[in-house]
XYZ file of C-alpha atoms in Angstrom:
541
model
C -44.394 -104.170 159.709
C -43.339 -107.028 157.384
C -43.521 -110.701 158.230
C -40.323 -112.604 158.917
C -40.711 -115.206 156.152
C -38.304 -116.320 153.452
C -38.715 -114.506 150.145
C -38.699 -117.373 147.640
C -39.905 -116.730 144.095
C -43.007 -118.549 142.864
C -41.489 -119.976 139.668
C -42.687 -123.152 137.953
C -39.260 -124.819 138.027
C -39.972 -125.434 141.714
C -42.911 -127.640 140.720
C -40.818 -130.064 138.664
C -37.968 -129.933 141.177
C -40.484 -131.052 143.812
C -41.808 -133.892 141.638
C -38.319 -135.076 140.730
C -37.135 -135.052 144.349
C -40.187 -136.383 146.176
C -42.046 -138.467 143.566
C -39.148 -139.686 141.378
C -40.603 -143.119 140.586
C -44.200 -141.977 139.962
C -45.055 -143.104 136.471
C -45.531 -141.094 133.282
C -47.173 -143.108 130.503
C -47.061 -141.817 126.947
C -48.509 -143.096 123.666
C -45.887 -143.051 120.904
C -46.223 -142.259 117.191
C -46.710 -145.920 116.244
C -49.397 -146.424 118.890
C -47.116 -148.210 121.348
C -46.894 -147.100 124.979
C -43.692 -145.887 126.646
C -43.157 -145.579 130.386
C -40.954 -143.195 132.327
C -41.210 -141.279 135.602
C -40.757 -137.856 137.154
C -37.043 -138.445 137.749
C -36.592 -139.079 134.012
C -38.734 -136.073 133.103
C -36.672 -133.893 135.436
C -33.387 -135.071 133.887
C -34.649 -134.713 130.307
C -35.971 -131.213 131.006
C -32.515 -130.249 132.319
C -30.981 -131.561 129.082
C -33.502 -129.518 127.099
C -32.479 -126.369 128.997
C -28.820 -126.988 128.201
C -29.577 -127.753 124.558
C -31.618 -124.543 124.279
C -28.772 -122.519 125.783
C -26.343 -124.136 123.326
C -28.681 -123.093 120.501
C -28.489 -119.480 121.676
C -31.886 -119.341 123.390
C -31.845 -116.845 126.248
C -34.367 -115.902 128.960
C -37.296 -114.070 127.412
C -36.893 -115.725 123.989
C -40.012 -117.426 122.684
C -39.802 -121.176 122.081
C -42.799 -122.757 120.344
C -44.280 -126.218 120.579
C -46.747 -127.781 118.153
C -47.667 -131.215 119.333
C -49.918 -133.644 121.130
C -49.712 -134.733 124.729
C -46.576 -136.825 125.209
C -43.539 -137.205 127.465
C -41.131 -135.454 125.082
C -43.508 -132.505 124.776
C -43.611 -132.312 128.568
C -39.796 -132.317 128.808
C -39.570 -129.583 126.152
C -42.177 -127.584 128.065
C -40.400 -127.591 131.427
C -36.935 -127.338 129.893
C -38.042 -124.102 128.227
C -39.902 -122.428 131.083
C -37.508 -123.436 133.841
C -34.486 -121.751 132.234
C -36.413 -118.509 131.730
C -37.453 -118.761 128.089
C -41.138 -118.320 127.174
C -43.060 -121.452 126.191
C -45.412 -120.657 123.308
C -47.931 -123.376 122.424
C -49.112 -123.490 118.806
C -52.385 -125.227 117.994
C -51.880 -127.569 114.994
C -55.618 -127.554 114.312
C -55.623 -123.890 113.335
C -55.488 -122.833 109.712
C -51.910 -122.516 108.369
C -52.380 -118.768 107.903
C -53.363 -118.416 111.559
C -50.382 -120.475 112.737
C -48.013 -118.337 110.682
C -49.562 -115.110 111.981
C -49.212 -116.290 115.595
C -45.616 -117.513 115.187
C -44.614 -114.214 113.591
C -46.424 -112.145 116.171
C -44.741 -114.077 118.990
C -41.309 -113.946 117.343
C -40.666 -117.655 117.921
C -37.001 -118.662 117.553
C -37.180 -122.443 117.930
C -39.978 -124.934 117.315
C -40.603 -128.311 118.941
C -43.037 -130.194 116.711
C -44.784 -133.533 116.613
C -43.824 -135.554 113.496
C -47.500 -135.644 112.537
C -47.280 -131.849 112.098
C -44.463 -132.093 109.521
C -46.747 -131.273 106.538
C -47.499 -127.899 108.165
C -43.911 -126.972 108.925
C -42.506 -126.261 105.434
C -45.159 -123.621 104.782
C -44.786 -122.256 108.306
C -41.019 -121.779 107.990
C -41.462 -119.894 104.745
C -43.933 -117.548 106.434
C -42.202 -117.270 109.841
C -38.497 -116.510 109.230
C -37.782 -115.988 112.945
C -37.864 -119.782 113.511
C -34.244 -120.901 113.299
C -34.477 -124.545 114.377
C -37.072 -127.330 114.237
C -36.798 -130.184 116.735
C -39.201 -133.070 116.145
C -40.514 -134.732 119.296
C -39.368 -138.227 118.380
C -36.509 -140.702 118.238
C -34.079 -140.493 115.267
C -35.703 -143.425 113.441
C -39.060 -141.573 113.477
C -37.684 -138.290 112.088
C -39.975 -137.325 109.189
C -38.638 -136.699 105.697
C -39.073 -132.973 105.116
C -37.855 -130.210 102.835
C -36.398 -128.358 105.805
C -33.501 -129.213 108.055
C -34.591 -130.711 111.343
C -33.338 -132.866 114.180
C -34.945 -135.544 116.341
C -35.512 -134.614 119.993
C -33.650 -137.650 121.375
C -30.553 -136.877 119.314
C -30.800 -133.141 120.031
C -30.629 -133.537 123.819
C -28.153 -136.463 123.718
C -24.818 -135.511 125.254
C -26.189 -132.581 127.218
C -25.836 -132.806 130.984
C -28.447 -132.731 133.703
C -26.860 -129.858 135.613
C -28.662 -126.700 134.500
C -29.555 -123.499 136.322
C -33.273 -123.099 136.803
C -35.172 -120.250 138.382
C -33.061 -117.466 139.899
C -35.248 -114.897 138.140
C -38.172 -112.701 139.145
C -41.447 -114.593 139.614
C -43.163 -111.947 137.480
C -41.048 -112.949 134.473
C -42.977 -114.283 131.482
C -43.453 -118.047 131.542
C -45.896 -119.031 128.801
C -47.635 -117.526 125.805
C -50.960 -118.807 124.521
C -53.086 -117.195 121.827
C -56.848 -116.882 121.811
C -58.684 -118.763 119.096
C -59.361 -115.587 117.126
C -63.068 -116.142 116.470
C -63.287 -112.382 115.930
C -60.258 -110.655 114.427
C -56.699 -111.901 114.721
C -55.680 -114.156 117.623
C -54.275 -112.277 120.618
C -51.479 -113.482 122.892
C -51.997 -114.048 126.610
C -48.638 -113.856 128.403
C -48.593 -115.834 131.644
C -46.042 -115.114 134.355
C -44.339 -117.706 136.532
C -46.220 -116.258 139.481
C -49.620 -116.510 137.786
C -49.026 -120.120 136.704
C -47.780 -121.096 140.162
C -50.764 -119.480 141.883
C -53.159 -121.062 139.375
C -51.668 -124.448 140.250
C -52.336 -123.875 143.938
C -55.903 -122.750 143.201
C -56.724 -125.804 141.098
C -55.509 -128.175 143.820
C -58.198 -126.983 146.250
C -60.605 -129.721 147.347
C -63.503 -127.833 145.730
C -61.545 -127.444 142.495
C -59.693 -130.373 140.845
C -58.808 -131.973 144.203
C -55.836 -133.858 142.742
C -53.513 -135.962 144.859
C -50.567 -138.346 144.588
C -53.078 -141.204 144.632
C -54.608 -140.111 141.335
C -53.872 -141.507 137.913
C -54.621 -138.653 135.488
C -55.464 -139.092 131.817
C -54.579 -135.709 130.317
C -56.900 -135.551 127.317
C -57.222 -131.759 127.100
C -54.400 -130.740 124.735
C -51.243 -129.132 126.104
C -51.629 -126.460 123.406
C -54.957 -125.438 124.951
C -54.292 -122.952 127.792
C -51.725 -124.995 129.755
C -53.905 -128.113 129.475
C -56.213 -126.356 131.963
C -53.270 -126.115 134.345
C -52.988 -129.898 134.842
C -49.555 -129.821 133.189
C -48.434 -128.142 136.433
C -50.868 -129.486 139.031
C -50.170 -133.172 138.264
C -46.417 -133.001 139.001
C -47.083 -130.655 141.937
C -48.778 -133.539 143.761
C -46.877 -136.404 142.121
C -49.909 -137.922 140.397
C -49.436 -140.615 137.776
C -49.725 -138.954 134.369
C -51.127 -140.700 131.286
C -50.581 -138.894 127.967
C -52.748 -140.130 125.053
C -50.896 -138.694 122.041
C -53.182 -138.353 119.028
C -55.641 -141.123 119.858
C -58.692 -139.292 121.164
C -61.494 -141.602 119.995
C -63.834 -143.163 122.551
C -62.401 -146.657 122.223
C -58.766 -145.563 122.678
C -59.603 -143.332 125.635
C -61.586 -146.110 127.324
C -58.724 -148.571 126.844
C -56.185 -146.203 128.430
C -58.503 -145.484 131.347
C -58.767 -149.188 132.098
C -55.165 -150.155 131.303
C -53.653 -147.407 133.481
C -56.122 -147.344 136.361
C -57.160 -143.771 135.569
C -59.120 -142.052 138.344
C -59.378 -138.532 136.885
C -59.513 -136.959 133.448
C -60.333 -133.640 131.793
C -61.555 -132.791 128.278
C -64.162 -130.905 126.238
C -67.762 -132.223 125.946
C -67.326 -133.697 122.459
C -64.630 -136.070 123.764
C -66.880 -137.340 126.565
C -69.839 -137.707 124.243
C -67.660 -139.960 122.079
C -66.681 -142.005 125.140
C -70.330 -142.381 126.189
C -71.202 -143.581 122.696
C -68.470 -146.230 122.981
C -69.746 -147.400 126.378
C -73.349 -147.635 125.213
C -72.384 -149.474 122.036
C -70.132 -152.022 123.767
C -71.563 -152.392 127.250
C -68.130 -151.592 128.725
C -67.893 -150.249 132.292
C -65.303 -148.295 134.292
C -63.390 -150.027 137.067
C -61.318 -147.082 138.393
C -62.550 -143.771 136.947
C -64.015 -141.572 139.697
C -64.424 -138.069 138.255
C -64.050 -136.049 135.095
C -63.762 -132.319 134.561
C -65.575 -131.086 131.476
C -65.028 -127.601 130.091
C -64.408 -125.601 126.945
C -68.128 -125.224 126.275
C -71.331 -125.625 128.259
C -72.047 -129.139 129.536
C -75.519 -130.504 128.793
C -77.411 -131.978 131.751
C -77.769 -135.181 129.715
C -73.978 -135.590 129.743
C -73.826 -135.095 133.521
C -76.548 -137.704 134.023
C -75.002 -140.063 131.483
C -71.785 -140.367 133.458
C -73.212 -140.147 136.983
C -76.409 -142.198 136.645
C -75.194 -144.914 134.296
C -71.501 -145.262 135.239
C -71.071 -143.767 138.717
C -68.573 -141.126 137.555
C -68.764 -137.646 139.070
C -68.880 -134.810 136.556
C -67.394 -131.430 137.481
C -67.951 -128.616 135.034
C -65.156 -126.079 134.816
C -65.234 -122.627 133.260
C -62.459 -120.353 132.198
C -60.701 -118.996 129.154
C -57.187 -118.449 127.860
C -57.181 -115.073 129.605
C -57.937 -116.672 133.007
C -55.049 -119.198 133.016
C -57.677 -120.842 132.384
C -59.762 -122.302 135.254
C -61.807 -119.833 137.298
C -65.041 -121.533 138.394
C -66.063 -125.155 139.015
C -69.417 -126.772 139.688
C -68.342 -128.753 142.752
C -71.461 -128.909 144.966
C -71.600 -127.093 148.285
C -72.875 -128.704 151.479
C -76.250 -126.974 150.979
C -76.547 -128.297 147.428
C -75.605 -131.827 148.530
C -78.496 -131.711 151.012
C -80.990 -130.989 148.220
C -82.766 -133.538 145.978
C -80.648 -135.207 143.305
C -82.331 -133.367 140.425
C -81.333 -130.049 141.996
C -77.751 -131.283 142.430
C -77.610 -132.173 138.733
C -79.050 -128.785 137.784
C -76.234 -127.068 139.678
C -73.603 -129.337 138.117
C -74.809 -128.222 134.697
C -73.951 -124.638 135.706
C -70.453 -123.211 135.329
C -70.041 -123.192 139.090
C -68.505 -121.219 141.906
C -65.425 -119.026 141.956
C -62.054 -120.296 143.164
C -60.526 -118.475 146.135
C -58.449 -115.429 145.202
C -60.588 -114.314 142.246
C -63.485 -111.867 141.932
C -66.513 -111.873 139.616
C -69.118 -109.258 138.839
C -72.018 -108.768 136.465
C -72.493 -105.452 134.681
C -74.822 -103.956 132.120
C -73.651 -102.310 128.902
C -73.057 -99.044 130.792
C -70.841 -100.771 133.374
C -73.355 -100.662 136.235
C -73.213 -103.643 138.614
C -76.130 -106.076 138.440
C -77.552 -108.233 141.253
C -76.621 -111.863 141.925
C -80.204 -113.115 141.940
C -79.914 -115.981 139.469
C -82.254 -114.178 137.058
C -80.577 -110.967 135.969
C -78.156 -111.601 133.101
C -75.250 -109.299 132.407
C -71.744 -109.113 131.093
C -69.379 -111.288 133.129
C -66.192 -109.607 134.361
C -63.352 -111.147 136.373
C -60.335 -109.981 138.371
C -57.404 -111.645 140.130
C -53.718 -112.650 140.024
C -54.328 -115.299 137.349
C -56.280 -112.983 135.021
C -54.685 -111.160 132.095
C -54.089 -107.415 132.357
C -53.532 -106.996 128.611
C -52.478 -108.780 125.433
C -48.965 -109.438 124.135
C -47.700 -106.594 121.970
C -50.400 -104.250 123.210
C -53.052 -105.773 120.947
C -56.571 -104.788 121.903
C -55.471 -101.797 123.972
C -56.652 -101.383 127.560
C -58.787 -104.422 128.411
C -59.625 -103.609 132.047
C -62.460 -101.478 133.394
C -62.103 -98.747 136.022
C -62.107 -101.347 138.818
C -59.481 -103.539 137.133
C -61.933 -106.205 135.908
C -61.530 -108.024 132.584
C -64.622 -108.417 130.384
C -64.892 -112.108 129.462
C -67.311 -111.550 126.600
C -69.771 -113.946 128.254
C -73.307 -113.098 129.314
C -74.155 -114.769 132.619
C -76.232 -114.935 135.751
C -74.958 -115.512 139.317
C -77.366 -116.795 141.950
C -77.478 -116.103 145.685
C -75.391 -119.236 146.372
C -72.606 -117.990 144.100
C -73.298 -120.347 141.186
C -72.503 -118.722 137.874
C -74.266 -119.783 134.689
C -73.312 -118.570 131.237
C -76.364 -117.846 129.134
C -74.404 -116.978 126.003
C -71.389 -115.357 124.477
C -72.155 -111.661 124.020
C -71.652 -112.056 120.272
C -73.812 -115.225 120.070
C -76.864 -114.246 122.099
C -80.119 -114.086 120.117
C -81.914 -110.762 120.582
C -85.556 -111.152 119.647
C -88.060 -108.337 120.154
C -85.683 -106.623 122.542
C -85.355 -109.722 124.757
C -82.420 -112.144 125.088
C -82.715 -115.809 124.160
C -79.995 -118.146 125.445
C -78.636 -120.244 122.602
C -76.629 -122.323 125.096
C -79.700 -123.359 127.098
C -81.585 -124.461 123.982
C -78.532 -126.399 122.755
C -78.058 -128.171 126.079
C -81.677 -129.282 126.233
C -81.755 -130.359 122.577
C -78.647 -132.486 123.100
C -80.652 -134.521 125.632
C -82.691 -135.974 122.744
C -81.285 -139.472 122.131
C -81.039 -138.882 118.388
C -79.122 -135.587 118.674
C -75.310 -135.739 118.775
C -74.538 -132.007 118.544
C -76.862 -129.004 118.507
C -76.152 -125.380 117.637
C -78.411 -122.320 117.785
C -77.861 -119.120 115.847
C -79.997 -116.038 115.348
C -81.234 -115.139 111.868
C -82.863 -111.964 110.626
C -86.600 -111.519 111.134
C -88.454 -108.460 109.754
C -90.591 -108.022 112.900
C -88.525 -109.435 115.780
C -85.048 -108.454 114.507
C -83.772 -111.989 115.187
C -85.240 -115.424 115.703
C -83.416 -118.609 116.734
C -82.923 -121.588 114.461
C -81.547 -124.928 115.652
C -78.998 -126.938 113.685
C -78.864 -130.640 114.546
C -76.206 -133.242 113.807
C -77.785 -136.649 114.347
C -76.181 -139.338 116.480
C -74.733 -142.304 114.532
C -77.461 -144.588 113.136
C -80.158 -142.392 114.691
C -83.206 -141.012 112.951
C -85.180 -137.896 113.753
C -86.988 -135.054 112.059
C -87.792 -131.424 112.735
C -91.085 -132.211 114.485
C -89.391 -134.766 116.770
C -86.938 -132.162 118.032
C -89.546 -129.420 118.460
C -91.803 -131.815 120.365
C -88.883 -132.693 122.657
C -88.228 -128.992 123.374
C -91.908 -128.222 123.975
C -92.501 -127.483 127.638
C -88.776 -127.374 128.453
C -88.219 -123.799 127.243
C -90.375 -120.689 126.963
C -92.740 -120.651 123.976
C -91.115 -117.537 122.539
C -87.692 -119.254 122.762
C -88.833 -122.116 120.494
C -86.662 -122.208 117.339
C -88.449 -121.047 114.215
C -86.792 -123.875 112.299
C -84.757 -127.050 112.851
C -82.132 -127.740 110.207
C -80.678 -131.266 110.042
C -77.045 -131.184 108.887
C -74.413 -133.820 108.210
C -71.962 -132.175 110.590
C -71.688 -129.136 112.833
C -68.234 -127.551 112.526
C -65.996 -127.473 115.575
C -63.197 -124.985 116.108
C -59.582 -125.738 116.908
C -60.322 -126.247 120.612
C -63.391 -128.455 120.164
C -65.999 -125.714 120.555
C -68.847 -125.223 118.097
C -67.664 -122.771 115.436
C -70.624 -120.410 115.166
C -68.693 -117.963 113.026
C -68.384 -120.650 110.341
C -72.002 -121.718 110.828
C -73.158 -118.159 110.203
C -71.063 -118.024 107.044
C -72.562 -121.281 105.794
C -76.085 -120.101 106.633
C -75.649 -116.643 105.132
C -78.253 -117.312 102.415
C -80.735 -119.020 104.757
C -84.233 -117.560 105.022
C -86.814 -118.412 107.688
C -89.806 -120.425 106.440
C -92.714 -118.204 105.477
C -90.768 -114.960 105.938
């Protein structure tokens, strides 16, 4: 027996239709190329997205065609995004921080036909067009007077949509139709494309709005720091308009001072970004003595969050920190460290310890731990195993069949992370499978050492890698990038770690470096670190 309910497709055009109809005057604030701030609203976004759909159709773009964007977080980018997805084309976000060769590979693999680009990306475009002949048109996300001088023919966004009407057909296609395409960072091998459906993006939006997830509402003012080219901006690109929240888009200015100013100027209550962004903001606050007047909570993800960062925001500035975990293949959010009632009843130090974990699973998803033979492992908080995930927002394969069959016999996707899950359901990543240090047959968590080391006041960024040892196979070494104007030495760091980790986990060396390389999404680039340290030898070995 079937239920007697209306069969309405879960397509993302319904999200912007809702925002335009029910929150038309809710503000969208966007930083422009020259640093000035422009103001619009959801009614304007809705109308501009309709014009984009009509302009795309006039350019010969049809449902299923891939349309790329390469840009920062701004109102025009948002209009291009929804104008593409809502008419049935596939929105493909390109990361401008990747190497040009990677960008060209991804654009070719996706078969992009049209490119929306930020003017700041113009130097990359000439080389890209030569290497990606499928791109027929470049539309710069700017007004005509800001159109960059380039060797290729291009048009300004404002002029391109001018004259197109606001009556365009959205939706009216299967909810399983492709909606967005985002490529993995390609730390091993070529990047692989994750192809989201309208249904998966819609369901992910509903999951993130749970009170124990992002808990967004119309009363929030959201500073969207996490880039739109990074896995749907963690889904906030959809969840903000779904509830009619004020949306603040920072453009390229991601430094601590600029972020603080926007938080205060726009009454921001919520924001989301990677740890390096928040560390920069904390440095600004400590250097200036500035305080927050409206900010209530921040979601931090992309890499493990040190306990010192959680305490820095909560203890010193009264801002709640929620750690989120996910990956491109999981749409991306899957777990969050929102405390349960039992955790809230425990001492504060225990609450902070749980917040420094990757958290509990959102409703509708499944997690399991398995050993290398695929056998399930217990959720006892001690046994570490490969982390696998399953659900309607999890990839079932990669675009173009890359990577082959990626699911196990039970339909779970292997995340590549090594984790524990405790009896309360809190998951904690101990390492990436490819990054874990295996010493004398035992695992050493590079992430845990890094998080503790970052608590040293003189340490800005810490990274642990394993290096060859003739007896133990591998031993950990710790690379340290000092905080600005700070001073420390190897013995200082080792003394700080002493007693906080097991003796046999203690790094065999501490290497002070000018900078620790970050990848295109703000994560520590351990592949590059290993390349740079290829000739390194342990002291006395």
